XYZ file of C-alpha atoms in Angstrom:
605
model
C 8.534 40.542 -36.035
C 10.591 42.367 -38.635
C 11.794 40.681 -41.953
C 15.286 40.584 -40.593
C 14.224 38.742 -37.574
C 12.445 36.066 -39.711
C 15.114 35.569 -42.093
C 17.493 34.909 -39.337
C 14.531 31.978 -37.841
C 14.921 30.590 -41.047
C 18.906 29.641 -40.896
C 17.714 28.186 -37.098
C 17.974 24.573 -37.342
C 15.108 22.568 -36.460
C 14.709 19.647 -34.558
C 14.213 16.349 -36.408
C 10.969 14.646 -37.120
C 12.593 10.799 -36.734
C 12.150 9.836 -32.878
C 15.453 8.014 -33.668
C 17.711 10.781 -34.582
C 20.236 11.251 -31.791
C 19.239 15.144 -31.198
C 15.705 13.724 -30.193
C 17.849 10.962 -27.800
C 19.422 13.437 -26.510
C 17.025 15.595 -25.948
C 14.269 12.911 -23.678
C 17.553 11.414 -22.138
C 18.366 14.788 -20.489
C 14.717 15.138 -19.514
C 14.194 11.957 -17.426
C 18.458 12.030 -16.021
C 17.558 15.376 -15.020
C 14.344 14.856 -13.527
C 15.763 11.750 -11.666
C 18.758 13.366 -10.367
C 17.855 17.470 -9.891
C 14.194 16.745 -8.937
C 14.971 15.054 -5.554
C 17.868 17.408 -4.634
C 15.448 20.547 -4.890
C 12.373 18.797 -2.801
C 14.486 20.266 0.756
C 14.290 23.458 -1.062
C 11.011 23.676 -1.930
C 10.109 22.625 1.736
C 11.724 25.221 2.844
C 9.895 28.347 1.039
C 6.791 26.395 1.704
C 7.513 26.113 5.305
C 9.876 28.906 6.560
C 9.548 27.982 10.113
C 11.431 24.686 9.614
C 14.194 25.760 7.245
C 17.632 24.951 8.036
C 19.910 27.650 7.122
C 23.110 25.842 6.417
C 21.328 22.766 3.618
C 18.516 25.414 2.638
C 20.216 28.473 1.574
C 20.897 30.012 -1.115
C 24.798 28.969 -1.475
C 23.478 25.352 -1.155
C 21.470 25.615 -3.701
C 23.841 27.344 -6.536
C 25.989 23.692 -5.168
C 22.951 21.816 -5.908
C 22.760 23.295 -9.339
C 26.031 23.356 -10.637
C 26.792 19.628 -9.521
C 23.386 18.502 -12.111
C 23.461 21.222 -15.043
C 27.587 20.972 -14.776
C 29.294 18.980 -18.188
C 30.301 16.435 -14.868
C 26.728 16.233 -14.049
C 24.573 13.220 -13.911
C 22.125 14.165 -16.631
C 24.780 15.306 -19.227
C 26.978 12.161 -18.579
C 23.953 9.674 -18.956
C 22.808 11.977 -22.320
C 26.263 11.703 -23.484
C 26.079 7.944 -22.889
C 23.181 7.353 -25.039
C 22.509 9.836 -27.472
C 26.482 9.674 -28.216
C 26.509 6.024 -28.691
C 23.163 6.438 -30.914
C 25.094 9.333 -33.203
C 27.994 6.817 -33.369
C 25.865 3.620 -34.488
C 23.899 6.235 -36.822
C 27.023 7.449 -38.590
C 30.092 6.274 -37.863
C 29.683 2.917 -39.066
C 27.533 4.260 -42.105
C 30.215 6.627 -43.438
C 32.981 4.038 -42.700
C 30.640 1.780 -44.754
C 29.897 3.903 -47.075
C 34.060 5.456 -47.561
C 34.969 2.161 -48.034
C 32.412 1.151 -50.533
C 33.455 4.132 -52.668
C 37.336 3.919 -52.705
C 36.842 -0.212 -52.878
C 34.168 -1.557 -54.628
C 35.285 -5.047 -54.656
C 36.361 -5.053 -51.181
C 36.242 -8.559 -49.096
C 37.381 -6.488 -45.405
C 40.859 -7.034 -45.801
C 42.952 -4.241 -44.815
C 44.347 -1.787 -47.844
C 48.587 -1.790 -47.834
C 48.376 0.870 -50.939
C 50.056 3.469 -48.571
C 52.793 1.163 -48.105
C 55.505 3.398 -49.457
C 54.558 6.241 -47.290
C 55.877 7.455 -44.223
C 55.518 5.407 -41.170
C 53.250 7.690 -39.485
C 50.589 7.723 -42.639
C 51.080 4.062 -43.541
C 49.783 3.431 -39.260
C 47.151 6.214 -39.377
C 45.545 4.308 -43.412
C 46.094 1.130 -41.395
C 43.923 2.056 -38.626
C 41.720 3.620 -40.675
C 41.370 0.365 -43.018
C 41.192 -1.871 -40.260
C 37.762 0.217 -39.318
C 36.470 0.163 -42.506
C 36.811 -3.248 -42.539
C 35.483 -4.174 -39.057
C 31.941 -2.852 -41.336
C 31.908 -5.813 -43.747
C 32.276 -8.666 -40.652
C 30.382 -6.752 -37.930
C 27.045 -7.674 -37.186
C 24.364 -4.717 -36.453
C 24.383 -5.726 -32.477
C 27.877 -5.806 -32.351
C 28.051 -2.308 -33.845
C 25.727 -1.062 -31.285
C 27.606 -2.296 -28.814
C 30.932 -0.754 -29.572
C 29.114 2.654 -30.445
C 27.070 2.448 -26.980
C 31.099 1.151 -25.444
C 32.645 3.866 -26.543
C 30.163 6.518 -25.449
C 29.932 5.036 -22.118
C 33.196 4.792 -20.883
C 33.642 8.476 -21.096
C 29.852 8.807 -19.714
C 31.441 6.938 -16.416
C 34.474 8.922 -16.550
C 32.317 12.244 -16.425
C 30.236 11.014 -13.826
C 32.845 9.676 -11.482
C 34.619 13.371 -11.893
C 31.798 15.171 -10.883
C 30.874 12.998 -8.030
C 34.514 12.855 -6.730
C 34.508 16.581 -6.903
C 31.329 17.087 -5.010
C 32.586 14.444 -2.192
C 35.707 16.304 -1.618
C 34.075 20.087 -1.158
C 31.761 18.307 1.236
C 34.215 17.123 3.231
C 35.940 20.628 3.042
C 32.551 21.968 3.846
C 32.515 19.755 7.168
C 36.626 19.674 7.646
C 35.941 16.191 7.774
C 37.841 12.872 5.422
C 36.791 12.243 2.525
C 35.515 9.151 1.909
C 37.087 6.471 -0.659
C 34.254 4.344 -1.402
C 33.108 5.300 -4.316
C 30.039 7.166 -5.505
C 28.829 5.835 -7.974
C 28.700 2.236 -6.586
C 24.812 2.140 -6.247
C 24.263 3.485 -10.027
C 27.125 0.799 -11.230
C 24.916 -2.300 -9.508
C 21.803 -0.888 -10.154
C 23.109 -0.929 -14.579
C 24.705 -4.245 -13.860
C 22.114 -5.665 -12.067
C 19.058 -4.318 -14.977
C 22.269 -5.680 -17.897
C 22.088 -9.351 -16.171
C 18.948 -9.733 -16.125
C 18.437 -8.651 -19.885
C 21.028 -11.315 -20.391
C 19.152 -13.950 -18.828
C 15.983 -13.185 -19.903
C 17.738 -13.401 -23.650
C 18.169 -16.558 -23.197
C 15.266 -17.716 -21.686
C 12.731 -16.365 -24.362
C 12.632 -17.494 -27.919
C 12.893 -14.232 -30.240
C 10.000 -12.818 -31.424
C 8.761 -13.847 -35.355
C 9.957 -10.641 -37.918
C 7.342 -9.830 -40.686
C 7.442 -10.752 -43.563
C 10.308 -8.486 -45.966
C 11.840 -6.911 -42.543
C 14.853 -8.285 -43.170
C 14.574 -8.141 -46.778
C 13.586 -4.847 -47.670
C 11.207 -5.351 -50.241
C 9.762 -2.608 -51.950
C 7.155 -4.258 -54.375
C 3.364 -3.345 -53.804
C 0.691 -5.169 -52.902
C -0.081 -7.397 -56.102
C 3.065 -8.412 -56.362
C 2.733 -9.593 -52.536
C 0.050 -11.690 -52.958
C 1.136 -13.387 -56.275
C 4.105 -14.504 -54.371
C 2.144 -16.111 -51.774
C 2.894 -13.692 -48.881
C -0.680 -13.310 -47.331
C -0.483 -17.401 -46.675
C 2.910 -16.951 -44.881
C 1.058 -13.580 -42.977
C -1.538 -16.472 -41.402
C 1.371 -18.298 -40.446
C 3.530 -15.805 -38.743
C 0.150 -14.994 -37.060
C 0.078 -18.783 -35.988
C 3.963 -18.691 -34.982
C 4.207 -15.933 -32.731
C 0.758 -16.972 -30.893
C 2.926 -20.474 -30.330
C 6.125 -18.210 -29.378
C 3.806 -16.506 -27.101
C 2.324 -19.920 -25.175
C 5.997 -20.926 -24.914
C 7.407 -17.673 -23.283
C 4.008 -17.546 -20.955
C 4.747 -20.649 -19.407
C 8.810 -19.758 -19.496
C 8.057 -16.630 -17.194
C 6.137 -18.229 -15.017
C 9.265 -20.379 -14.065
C 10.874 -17.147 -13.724
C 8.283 -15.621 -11.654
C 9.320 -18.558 -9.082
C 13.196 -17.655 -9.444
C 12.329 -14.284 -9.020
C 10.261 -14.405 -5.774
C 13.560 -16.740 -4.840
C 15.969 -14.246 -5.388
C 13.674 -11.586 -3.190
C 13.540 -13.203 -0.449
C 17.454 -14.213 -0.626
C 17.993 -10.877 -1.081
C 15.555 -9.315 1.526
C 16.906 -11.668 3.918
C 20.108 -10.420 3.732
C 18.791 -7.037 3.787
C 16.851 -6.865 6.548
C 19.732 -8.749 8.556
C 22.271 -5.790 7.302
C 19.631 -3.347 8.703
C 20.090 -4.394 12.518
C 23.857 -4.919 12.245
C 25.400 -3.322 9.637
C 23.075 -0.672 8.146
C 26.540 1.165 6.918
C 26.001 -1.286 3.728
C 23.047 -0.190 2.371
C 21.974 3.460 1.099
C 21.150 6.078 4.072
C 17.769 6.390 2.718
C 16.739 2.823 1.941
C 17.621 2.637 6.049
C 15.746 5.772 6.617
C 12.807 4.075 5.106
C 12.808 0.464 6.470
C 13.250 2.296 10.080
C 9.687 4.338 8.913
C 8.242 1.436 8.450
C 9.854 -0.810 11.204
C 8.826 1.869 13.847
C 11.248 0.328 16.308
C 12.949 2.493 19.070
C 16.389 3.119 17.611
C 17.655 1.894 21.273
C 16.549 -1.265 20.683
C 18.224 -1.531 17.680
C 21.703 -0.481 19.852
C 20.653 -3.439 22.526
C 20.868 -5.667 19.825
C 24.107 -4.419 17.959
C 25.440 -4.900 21.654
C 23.913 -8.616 22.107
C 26.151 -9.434 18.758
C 29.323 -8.218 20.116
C 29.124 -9.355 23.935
C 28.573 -5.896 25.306
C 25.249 -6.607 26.286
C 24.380 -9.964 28.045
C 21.114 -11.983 30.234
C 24.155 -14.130 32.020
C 27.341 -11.413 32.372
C 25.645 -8.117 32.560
C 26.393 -4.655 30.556
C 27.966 -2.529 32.507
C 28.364 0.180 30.466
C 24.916 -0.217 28.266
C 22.437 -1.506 30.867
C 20.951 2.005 31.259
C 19.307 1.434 27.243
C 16.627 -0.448 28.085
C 15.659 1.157 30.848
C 15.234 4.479 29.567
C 13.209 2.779 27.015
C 10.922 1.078 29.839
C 10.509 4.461 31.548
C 9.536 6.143 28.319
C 6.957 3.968 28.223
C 5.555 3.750 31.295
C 6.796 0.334 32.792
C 8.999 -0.755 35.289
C 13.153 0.095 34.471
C 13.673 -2.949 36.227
C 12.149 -4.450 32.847
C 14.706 -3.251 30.840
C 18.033 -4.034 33.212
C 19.794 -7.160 32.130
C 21.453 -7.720 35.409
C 18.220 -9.028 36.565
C 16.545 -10.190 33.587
C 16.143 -14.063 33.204
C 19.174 -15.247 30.801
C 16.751 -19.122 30.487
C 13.857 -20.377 30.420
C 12.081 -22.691 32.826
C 11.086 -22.486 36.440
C 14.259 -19.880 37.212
C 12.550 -17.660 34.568
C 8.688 -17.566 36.714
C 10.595 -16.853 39.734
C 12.454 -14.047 38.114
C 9.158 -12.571 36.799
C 7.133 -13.010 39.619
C 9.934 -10.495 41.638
C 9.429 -8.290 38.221
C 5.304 -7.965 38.215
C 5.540 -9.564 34.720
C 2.986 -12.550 34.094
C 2.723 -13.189 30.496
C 6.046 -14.856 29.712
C 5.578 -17.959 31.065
C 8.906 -20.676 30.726
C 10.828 -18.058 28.895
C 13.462 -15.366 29.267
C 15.006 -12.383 27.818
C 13.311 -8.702 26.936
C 9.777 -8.480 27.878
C 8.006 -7.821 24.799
C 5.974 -4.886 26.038
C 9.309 -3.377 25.259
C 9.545 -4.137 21.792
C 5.678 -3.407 21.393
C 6.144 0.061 22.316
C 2.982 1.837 22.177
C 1.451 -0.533 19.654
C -2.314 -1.361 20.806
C -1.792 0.768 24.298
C -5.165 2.253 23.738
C -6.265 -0.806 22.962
C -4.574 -2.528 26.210
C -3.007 -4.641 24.106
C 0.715 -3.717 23.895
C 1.413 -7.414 25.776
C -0.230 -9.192 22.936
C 2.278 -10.274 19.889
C -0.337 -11.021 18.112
C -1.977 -8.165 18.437
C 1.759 -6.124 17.702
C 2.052 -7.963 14.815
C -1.839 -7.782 13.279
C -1.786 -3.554 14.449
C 1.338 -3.045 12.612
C 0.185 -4.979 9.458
C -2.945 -3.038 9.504
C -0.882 0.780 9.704
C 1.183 -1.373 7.331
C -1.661 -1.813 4.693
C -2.482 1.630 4.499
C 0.958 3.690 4.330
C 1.571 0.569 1.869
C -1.527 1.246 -0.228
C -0.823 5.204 0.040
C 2.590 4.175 -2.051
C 1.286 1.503 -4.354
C -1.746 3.725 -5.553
C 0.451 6.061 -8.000
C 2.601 3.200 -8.731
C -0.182 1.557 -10.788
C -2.420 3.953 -12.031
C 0.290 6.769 -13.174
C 1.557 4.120 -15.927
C -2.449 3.748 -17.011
C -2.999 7.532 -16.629
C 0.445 8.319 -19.028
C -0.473 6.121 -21.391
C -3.909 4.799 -21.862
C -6.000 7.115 -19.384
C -9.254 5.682 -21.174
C -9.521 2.520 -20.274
C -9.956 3.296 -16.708
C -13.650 4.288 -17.781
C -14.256 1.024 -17.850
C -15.300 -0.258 -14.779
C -13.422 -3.672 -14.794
C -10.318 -1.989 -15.746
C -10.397 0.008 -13.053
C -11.351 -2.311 -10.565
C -8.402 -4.486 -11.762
C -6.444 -1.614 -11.766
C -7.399 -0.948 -7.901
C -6.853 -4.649 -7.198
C -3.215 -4.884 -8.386
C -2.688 -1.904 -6.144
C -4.022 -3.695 -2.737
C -2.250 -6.665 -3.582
C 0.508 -4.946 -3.870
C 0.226 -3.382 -0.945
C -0.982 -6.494 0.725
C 2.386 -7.611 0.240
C 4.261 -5.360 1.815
C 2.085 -5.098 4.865
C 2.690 -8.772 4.812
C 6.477 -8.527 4.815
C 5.766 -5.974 8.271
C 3.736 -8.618 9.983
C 5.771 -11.836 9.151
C 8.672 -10.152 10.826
C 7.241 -9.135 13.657
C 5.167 -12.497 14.188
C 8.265 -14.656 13.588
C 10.246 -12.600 16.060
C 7.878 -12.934 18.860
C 7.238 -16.976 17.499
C 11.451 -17.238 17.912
C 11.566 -15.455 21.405
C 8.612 -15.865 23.189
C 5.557 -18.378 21.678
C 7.384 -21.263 20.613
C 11.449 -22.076 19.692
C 12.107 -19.956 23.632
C 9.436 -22.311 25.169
C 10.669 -25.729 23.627
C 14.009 -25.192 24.484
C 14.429 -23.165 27.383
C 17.801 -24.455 28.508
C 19.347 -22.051 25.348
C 20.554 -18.338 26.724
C 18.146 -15.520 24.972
C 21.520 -14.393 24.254
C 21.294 -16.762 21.592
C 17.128 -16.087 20.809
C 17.380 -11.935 20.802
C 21.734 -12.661 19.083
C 21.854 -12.399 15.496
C 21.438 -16.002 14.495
C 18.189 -16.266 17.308
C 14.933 -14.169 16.812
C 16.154 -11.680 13.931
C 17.671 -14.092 11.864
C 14.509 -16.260 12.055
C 12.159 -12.865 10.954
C 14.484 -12.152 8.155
C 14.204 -15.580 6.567
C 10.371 -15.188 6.522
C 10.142 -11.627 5.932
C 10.462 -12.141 1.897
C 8.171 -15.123 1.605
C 5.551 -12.234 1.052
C 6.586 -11.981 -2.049
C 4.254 -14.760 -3.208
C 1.550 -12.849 -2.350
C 2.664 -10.147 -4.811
C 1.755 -10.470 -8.934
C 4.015 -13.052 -10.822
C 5.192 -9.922 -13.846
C 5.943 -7.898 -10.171
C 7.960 -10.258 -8.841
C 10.672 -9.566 -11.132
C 10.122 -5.857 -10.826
C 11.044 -6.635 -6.914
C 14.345 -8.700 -6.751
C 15.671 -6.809 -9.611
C 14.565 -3.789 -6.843
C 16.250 -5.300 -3.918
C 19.261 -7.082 -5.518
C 21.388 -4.424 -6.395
C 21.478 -3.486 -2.005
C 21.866 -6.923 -1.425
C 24.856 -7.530 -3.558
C 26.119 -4.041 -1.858
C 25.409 -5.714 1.177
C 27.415 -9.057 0.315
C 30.928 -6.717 -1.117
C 33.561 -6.672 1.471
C 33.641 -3.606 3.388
C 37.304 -3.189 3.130
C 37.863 -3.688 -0.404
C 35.166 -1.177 -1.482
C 36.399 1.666 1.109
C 39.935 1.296 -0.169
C 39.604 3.528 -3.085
C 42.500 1.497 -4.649
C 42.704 1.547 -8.694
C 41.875 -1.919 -8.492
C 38.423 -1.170 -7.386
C 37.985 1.737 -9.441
C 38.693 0.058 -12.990
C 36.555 -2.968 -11.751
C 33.448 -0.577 -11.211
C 34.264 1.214 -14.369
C 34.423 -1.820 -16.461
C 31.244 -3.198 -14.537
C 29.217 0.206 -15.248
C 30.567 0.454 -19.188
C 29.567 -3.319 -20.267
C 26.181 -3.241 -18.791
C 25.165 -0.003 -19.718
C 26.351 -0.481 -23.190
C 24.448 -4.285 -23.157
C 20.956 -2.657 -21.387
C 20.900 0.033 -24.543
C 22.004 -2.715 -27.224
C 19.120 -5.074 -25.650
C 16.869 -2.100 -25.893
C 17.541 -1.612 -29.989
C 17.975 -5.001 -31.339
C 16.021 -7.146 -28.100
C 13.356 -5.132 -25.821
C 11.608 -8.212 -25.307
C 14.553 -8.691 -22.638
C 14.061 -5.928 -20.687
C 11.694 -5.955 -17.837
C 10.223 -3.069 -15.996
C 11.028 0.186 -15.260
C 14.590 -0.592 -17.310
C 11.831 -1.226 -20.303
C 9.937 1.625 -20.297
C 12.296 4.061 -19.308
C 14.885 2.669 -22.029
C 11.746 2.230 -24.904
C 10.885 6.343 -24.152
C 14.876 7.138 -23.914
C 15.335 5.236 -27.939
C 12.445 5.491 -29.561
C 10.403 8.006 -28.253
C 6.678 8.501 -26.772
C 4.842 6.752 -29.831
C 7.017 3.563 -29.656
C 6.494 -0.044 -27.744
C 3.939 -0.536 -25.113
C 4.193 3.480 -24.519
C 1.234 3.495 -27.356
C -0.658 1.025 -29.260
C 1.151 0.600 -33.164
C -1.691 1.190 -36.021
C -1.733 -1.380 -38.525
C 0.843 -0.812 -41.431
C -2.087 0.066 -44.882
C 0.561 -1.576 -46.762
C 0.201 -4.932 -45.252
C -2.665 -7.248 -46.020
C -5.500 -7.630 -43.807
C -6.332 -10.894 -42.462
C -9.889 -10.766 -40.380
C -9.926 -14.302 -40.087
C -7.656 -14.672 -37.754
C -8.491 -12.404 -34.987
C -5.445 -10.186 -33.497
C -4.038 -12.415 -30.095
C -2.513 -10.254 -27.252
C 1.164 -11.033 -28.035
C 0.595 -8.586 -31.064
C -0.042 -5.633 -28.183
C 2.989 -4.539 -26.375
C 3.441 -6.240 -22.731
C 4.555 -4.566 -20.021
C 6.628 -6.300 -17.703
C-alpha cells in the first residue's frame, strides 16, 4: 500500500473499545434484528437453488428477492428501526443528558433546577426557545439515572415504531397490488407490539417480586483510594458481609421464583387452552405459521377440522343432517379404507344407549359400545394401521406421543446445547454436565410430547371411554361441539407444563401469551385500522420497549430468558452478564474464607 493510501487509513475513524459506546450498540443490534428478520425471509430462496426442481417461480425469483431485500436493508426496515431504537436511545442517555448537565453546570454554578428568566427582555421567540432549553437543563438536577434512560430509550422508540409501521404498511399495500387483492387493516406489527409488551410486563413483575441485588462496596460512591486506605476504613469486614447479604438475597429470591414457577405453568396452560381452542375454530387469530406448526404436529386431516367448524355453527349435525357437508367425512372414510357409511351423519347415531348398538350393528362397527357420534377410526387415521391398531385410543394417543417425543427431542436438542456451545463449550467435557445437559433436553421434550398425548387421550376420554358412556342421553353434537370433546383436550393439554423445568416454565407462558392475548382482542376492533387502534399499539410498543431496555441497564435481574440474553449481548456486549464468567476485580480484597456461592455467577433464566 502506498504512503498516500496509509495516510488516508489514518483519518478513518475507528470503532470504540467500550462495549457501551452506542456505535458498538448499534453495531450487534443490527446483527441479531437482521439475522432475525432477513435470515428467515431468504431460507425459500436458498431452497430453491438447492432444489431447482421445486422452485416456484413467482415467490423464488429474482424480482422477489430484490422485494425481500429492500423491505430489511431499507431505512423502514426492521433491523434499522430496532438499531435506531436502541443504539439511539443509548447515544441520547450517553450525551444528551451529560452535555445538558454539563452546559448547565458551566453557565450556573449555583444552580438549584429552577428555570433561568435572564432572557426575559428578549424577543418572544428566544425568551420560549432559553425557556425550553432551561427547563431541560433542569429536568438533569431532579432526574434520576432510570428515569433518564427511560426518556432517552422513549424518545428513540417512538420514531423506531413509526419507521417500522411505514415500512410494513408499504410492503402490505404492494402485496396486495401484487395479488389485486384488499389490503388488509389489521396491523402489522401487532405480533412484535405483544410480543415487547408482553417481555416489558413481565420485567415489571418480576421487579417487584425480587429484592435488588447488594452493590459493592464504593459503587455508588466512587471511591478512588487504594487498597490501604480500604482496609483501615474497615471495608474488607463489610466485603464478608455483602458476601453474607446477597447469599440471604439469593435464598429469598430462590424460594420467590419458585412461587412464580407455579404462576407461570398457570398462565401456560390458560393460555394454551385458549390457543389450542382458537386453532379448531378460529385459527384467523393466531400467526399463519404458529397454525402451520400445531397442524404438523396435530397430524389431523384438515377435513376433520371443517366437520368440526361445521358442528359449531349447525351446518353439520348427528340429529338434523348436513346436507350440503355430509360428503366430508366420507371422503375421509374412503381415503382410508373404511366404510363411507362411517363418515355420513344422516345415519350416524346422534345418542348413546341401546339406539346407538343397533345403529352400529347395521354399520359393521363393534367397538363403540353405548355411545354415538364419529367413529374414531376416523380421527385415528392411519395411526397404528400397521400395527392393527388404528381402533385403539389408547394406542392413537401412546403412537402419537411416541412420533411426538422424537420430532420434540429433534427441536429441543439445539435449544439447550447451542446456549452451552456459545458460551461455555467446555464444560460439556464433563460428563455430568453433559448428561444434565441431555436430560434438560428430553424433559423438555417430554413435555411437549406430553401436551400431544393429553389431547388426544382426553378427546377420546370426552367422546368415547367415559363422559359419552355416563351420559348417553346428551347429543355428540354436544361431545364432538366446541364446549364437548375439544374443549375438554384443551383444558388438559397445558397441564404438561409441570412436567417441564421450573426456570422453563416462564420461558413458556411468556412464549405462548403474547398469541393468546392476540387470540382474546376483538376481531373487529383490530381489523378496523381506525387511529384509535393505531395510537393504542404505538403507545403499547413505545412504553415497553423503552421499559425492557431501561430494565436491561439499571435491573437485568428482571429479565428472564431469551429477552435477557438477547438484551445483555444487544447493551453490553459478548463479555458482559451470564454471556461470560466476570474475573475478579485485583483491586478488591480477597476473602478465601468465605468460599464464592452461586448467586455471585450469572443465572440464566
Amino acid at each position: 500500500m502506498s504512503k498516500t493510501g496509509r495516510d488516508w487509513l489514518k483519518h478513518v475513524p475507528t470503532l470504540p473499545d467500550d462495549p457501551t459506546h452506542p456505535a458498538q450498540i448499534a453495531l450487534r443490534t443490527y446483527a441479531v434484528a437482521l439475522s432475525l428478520s432477513l435470515g428467515p425471509s431468504i431460507v425459500p430462496f436458498i431452497t430453491a437453488i438447492l432444489f431447482p426442481k421445486a422452485r416456484s417461480s413467482s415467490r423464488t425469483d429474482f424480482e422477489a428477492l430484490k422485494r425481500v431485500l429492500r423491505r430489511e436493508l431499507g431505512h423502514d426496515g426492521f433491523a434499522f428501526a430496532i438499531t435506531l431504537s436502541v443504539a439511539g436511545g443509548a447515544a441520547l442517555r450517553q450525551h444528551l443528558w451529560c452535555a445538558l448537565r454539563d452546559q448547565d453546570q458551566h453557565e450556573n454554578p449555583n444552580s438549584t433546577g429552577t428555570p433561568d428568566k435572564q432572557n426575559s427582555n428578549n424577543s418572544n421567540l428566544f425568551s420560549s426557545l432559553a425557556d425550553i432549553s432551561n427547563s431541560l437543563k433542569g429536568c438533569v438536577s431532579w432526574l434520576t439515572p432510570v428515569q433518564q434512560t427511560f426518556i432517552s430509550y422513549l424518545l428513540s422508540s417512538t420514531v423506531g415504531i413509526f419507521l417500522i409501521q411505514a415500512g410494513r404498511e408499504r410492503t402490505s399495500r404492494l402485496n396486495a397490488q401484487a395479488r389485486s387483492s384488499s389490503q388488509s387493516l389489521t396491523s402489522p406489527t401487532l405480533d412484535l407490539t405483544l410480543l415487547v409488551l408482553v417481555r416489558a410486563l413481565d420485567s415489571l413483575v418480576q421487579t417487584f417480586i425480587l429484592r435488588r441485588p447488594v452493590s459493592p462496596v464504593g459503587a455508588s460512591s466512587g471511591e478512588g483510594s487504594n487498597h490501604a486506605q480500604k482496609t483501615r476504613a474497615g471495608v474488607e469486614p463489610q466485603l464478608v458481609y455483602e458476601r453474607l447479604e446477597k447469599e440471604k438475597v439469593k435464598r429469598e429470591n430462590d424460594i420467590r421464583q419458585q412461587w412464580t414457577s407455579q404462576v407461570d405453568a398457570f398462565v401456560f396452560w390458560a393460555c394454551s387452552a385458549r390457543i389450542m381452542w382458537c386453532f379448531f375454530y378460529e385459527p384467523q387469530r393466531l400467526p399463519r405459521s404458529y397454525v402451520k406448526w400445531i397442524n404438523t404436529l396435530a397430524n389431523l386431516d384438515g377435513r376433520i377440522i371443517d366437520v368440526l367448524k361445521h358442528i359449531r355453527k349447525g351446518t353439520w349435525s348427528y340429529i338434523a343432517g348436513s346436507p350440503q357437508h355430509h360428503r366430508l367425512l366420507q371422503a375421509s372414510a374412503v381415503d382410508l379404507g373404511l366404510p363411507a357409511a362411517w363418515g355420513d351423519p344422516t345415519v350416524l347415531p346422534a345418542y348413546g344407549g341401546s339406539i346407538a348398538n343397533e345403529a352400529w350393528k347395521k354399520l359393521g362397527v363393534f367397538n363403540r359400545p353405548g355411545v354415538g357420534g364419529i367413529p374414531c377410526e376416523i380421527l385415528h387415521a392411519e395411526v397404528g394401521s400397521s400395527l392393527g391398531l388404528t381402533s385403539s385410543c389408547t394406542a392413537n394417543a401412546s403412537l402419537r406421543t411416541l412420533k411426538g417425543f422424537v420430532e420434540a427431542l429433534a427441536i429441543y436438542l439445539p435449544v439447550h446445547f447451542l446456549p452451552v456451545l456459545l458460551t461455555r463449550p467446555q464444560i460439556l467435557m464433563r460428563p455430568h454436565r453433559l448428561l444434565q445437559t441431555l436430560g434438560g433436553a428430553v424433559r423438555s421434550a417430554t413435555f411437549l410430547s406430553s401436551f400431544i398425548g393429553l389431547y388426544w387421550y382426553t378427546v377420546c376420554l370426552t367422546r368415547s371411554l367415559v363422559l359419552a358412556k355416563l351420559f348417553p342421553f346428551v347429543s355428540h353434537d354436544f361431545w364432538d361441539g366446541p364446549f364437548g370433546c375439544i374443549l375438554a383436550g384443551s383444558l388438559a393439554c397445558g397441564s404438561s407444563i409441570w412436567i417441564e423445568n421450573g426456570r422453563r416454565r416462564g420461558e413458556m407462558a411468556l412464549y405462548v401469551l403474547p398469541r393468546a392475548v392476540r387470540a382474546c382482542l376483538p376481531d373487529a376492533w383490530i381489523k378496523s385500522g381506525n387511529r384509535g387502534v393505531k395510537l393504542a399499539e404505538r403507545m403499547a410498543f413505545i412504553l415497553s420497549t423503552s421499559t425492557l431496555l431501561t430494565a436491561a441497564i439499571h435491573r437485568p435481574d428482571s429479565l428472564r430468558g431469551l429477552s435477557r440474553w438477547t438484551l445483555a449481548f444487544v447493551t453490553n456486549g459478548p463479555n458482559a452478564g451470564f454471556w461470560k464468567r466476570k474475573r475478579q476485580d485485583p483491586s478488591m480484597p480477597a476473602t478465601p474464607s468465605i468460599p464464592p456461592t452461586p448467586f455471585l455467577l450469572p443465572q440464566v433464566r
